[in-house]
CSV table of C-alpha atoms in Angstrom, one decimal:
chain,number,residue,atom,x,y,z
A,1435,GLN,CA,136.2,75.7,109.7
A,1436,GLN,CA,136.3,79.2,111.2
A,1437,GLN,CA,132.4,79.6,110.9
A,1438,GLN,CA,131.7,76.3,112.4
A,1439,GLN,CA,133.8,77.1,115.7
A,1440,GLN,CA,132.3,80.2,115.5
A,1441,GLN,CA,128.4,79.3,115.5
A,1442,GLN,CA,129.5,77.0,118.2
A,1443,GLN,CA,131.0,79.7,120.4
A,1444,GLN,CA,127.8,81.5,119.9
A,1445,GLN,CA,125.5,77.9,121.0
A,1446,GLN,CA,127.6,77.7,124.3
A,1447,GLN,CA,127.4,81.6,125.0
A,1448,ALA,CA,123.6,81.1,124.5
A,1449,PRO,CA,121.7,80.9,127.9
A,1450,PRO,CA,119.8,77.8,128.7
A,1451,ALA,CA,116.2,77.1,127.5
A,1452,GLY,CA,114.7,78.1,130.2
A,1453,ASP,CA,116.3,81.4,131.3
A,1454,THR,CA,112.8,83.6,130.7
A,1455,TRP,CA,114.9,86.9,130.8
A,1456,TRP,CA,116.7,85.5,127.5
A,1457,HIS,CA,112.9,84.6,126.6
A,1458,ARG,CA,111.7,88.3,127.2
A,1459,HIS,CA,114.8,89.9,125.5
A,1460,GLN,CA,114.4,87.6,122.2
A,1461,LYS,CA,110.6,88.6,122.1
A,1462,GLN,CA,111.4,92.5,122.7
A,1463,ASN,CA,113.7,91.7,119.8
A,1464,ALA,CA,111.2,90.5,117.5
A,1465,VAL,CA,108.8,92.6,118.4
A,1466,ALA,CA,110.6,95.5,117.5
A,1467,ALA,CA,112.0,93.9,114.5
A,1468,ALA,CA,108.2,93.4,113.5
A,1469,SER,CA,107.5,96.9,113.9
A,1470,LYS,CA,110.3,98.4,112.3
A,1471,ASN,CA,109.3,96.5,109.2
A,1472,TYR,CA,106.0,97.7,109.4
A,1473,GLU,CA,107.0,101.1,109.3
A,1474,GLN,CA,109.7,100.6,106.5
A,1475,TYR,CA,106.5,99.0,105.0
A,1476,THR,CA,104.3,102.3,105.4
A,1477,GLU,CA,107.3,104.3,104.6
A,1478,ALA,CA,107.7,102.6,101.0
A,1479,TRP,CA,104.4,103.1,100.2
A,1480,ASP,CA,104.3,106.7,101.3
A,1481,GLN,CA,107.7,107.4,99.3
A,1482,LEU,CA,106.5,105.4,95.9
A,1483,ARG,CA,104.0,107.9,95.9
A,1484,LYS,CA,105.9,110.9,96.7
A,1485,LEU,CA,109.1,110.4,94.3
A,1486,ALA,CA,107.7,108.3,91.3
A,1487,ALA,CA,108.3,110.3,87.8
A,1488,PRO,CA,105.2,109.7,85.7
A,1489,HIS,CA,104.7,106.3,84.0
A,1490,SER,CA,108.2,105.3,85.6
A,1491,LEU,CA,106.4,102.5,88.1
A,1492,LEU,CA,106.6,98.8,87.2
A,1493,MET,CA,104.8,95.7,88.4
A,1494,THR,CA,108.0,94.9,90.8
A,1495,SER,CA,108.1,98.7,91.9
A,1496,PHE,CA,105.9,98.3,94.8
A,1497,PRO,CA,106.1,97.0,98.0
A,1498,TRP,CA,102.8,94.2,97.6
A,1499,PRO,CA,102.1,92.6,101.4
A,1500,SER,CA,101.4,88.9,100.8
A,1501,LEU,CA,97.9,87.9,100.0
A,1502,ASP,CA,97.2,86.7,103.2
A,1503,ASN,CA,97.9,89.1,105.7
A,1504,VAL,CA,97.2,92.3,103.4
A,1505,ALA,CA,96.8,94.4,106.5
A,1506,TYR,CA,100.3,93.2,107.7
A,1507,PHE,CA,99.5,92.2,111.3
A,1508,LEU,CA,102.0,91.4,113.6
A,1509,PRO,CA,101.4,88.9,116.3
A,1510,MET,CA,101.8,91.5,119.3
A,1511,ASP,CA,98.9,93.6,117.3
A,1512,GLY,CA,95.8,94.4,119.7
A,1513,PRO,CA,92.0,94.4,118.3
A,1514,LEU,CA,92.8,98.4,117.5
A,1515,GLU,CA,95.7,98.1,116.1
A,1516,ARG,CA,94.3,95.6,113.7
A,1517,LYS,CA,91.7,97.6,112.8
A,1518,ALA,CA,93.5,100.8,112.1
A,1519,LYS,CA,96.1,98.6,110.0
A,1520,VAL,CA,92.5,96.9,108.3
A,1521,ARG,CA,91.3,100.1,107.7
A,1522,ALA,CA,94.6,101.5,106.2
A,1523,ALA,CA,94.8,99.0,103.9
A,1524,MET,CA,91.5,99.2,102.7
A,1525,LEU,CA,92.3,102.7,101.8
A,1526,ARG,CA,95.4,101.8,100.0
A,1527,PHE,CA,93.8,99.6,97.8
A,1528,HIS,CA,90.4,100.9,97.5
A,1529,THR,CA,90.1,100.7,93.5
A,1530,ASP,CA,89.2,104.7,93.0
A,1531,LYS,CA,91.9,105.7,95.4
A,1532,PHE,CA,94.5,103.4,94.1
A,1533,HIS,CA,93.9,104.3,90.8
A,1534,ALA,CA,93.9,107.8,91.3
A,1535,ALA,CA,97.2,108.0,93.1
A,1536,PHE,CA,99.0,105.3,91.1
A,1537,PHE,CA,97.4,105.3,87.3
A,1538,PRO,CA,99.6,108.9,86.3
A,1539,LEU,CA,102.7,107.0,87.9
A,1540,SER,CA,102.4,103.6,86.6
A,1541,ASN,CA,103.7,102.2,83.3
A,1542,PRO,CA,101.2,101.8,80.1
A,1543,ARG,CA,102.8,98.7,79.7
A,1544,ASP,CA,102.1,97.3,83.1
A,1545,TRP,CA,99.4,98.9,84.4
A,1546,GLU,CA,96.7,96.2,84.1
A,1547,ALA,CA,98.5,93.7,86.2
A,1548,ILE,CA,99.4,96.5,88.7
A,1549,ASN,CA,95.7,97.4,89.1
A,1550,ALA,CA,94.5,93.8,89.2
A,1551,LYS,CA,97.3,93.1,91.9
A,1552,ALA,CA,95.4,96.6,93.7
A,1553,VAL,CA,91.9,94.7,93.0
A,1554,GLN,CA,92.9,91.5,94.8
A,1555,LEU,CA,94.9,93.0,98.0
A,1556,SER,CA,91.4,95.5,97.9
A,1557,LEU,CA,89.3,92.1,98.4
A,1558,SER,CA,92.0,90.6,100.8
A,1559,ALA,CA,91.5,93.7,102.8
A,1560,ILE,CA,87.9,93.2,102.8
A,1561,ALA,CA,88.1,89.6,104.0
A,1562,GLN,CA,90.6,90.5,107.0
A,1563,LYS,CA,88.2,93.2,108.3
A,1564,LYS,CA,85.5,90.4,108.2
A,1565,GLN,CA,87.7,88.3,110.4
A,1566,LEU,CA,87.6,91.3,112.7
A,1567,ALA,CA,84.2,91.1,112.6
A,1568,GLU,CA,83.8,87.7,114.0
């Protein structure tokens, strides 16, 4: 009951739907959160490469992006940001580069699945690059 009362109070305190200041504020918060998520994503990859012990990484150790947005596009990204993100994704998942960086760190038992996922993501990054060119 307390939770319901708190939710009702919060709803009553929220500005009306037509308040443009409120919408700008909400959008700014969403943009900041999305940007922070992308920074955390790239930092997670950097830390994985730097801190993992040899043969320690499992399939679940990786911060895999979704196949439909391997470059981690955000709604507010402009053409230059999208191009840079696609390039970064293509480099991160390029078969030779990925193998050189992560084969020594990956558990041999999981390497086949890890490598297959990286190949899928590489192909998805190439597809995203082609979409940018259209």
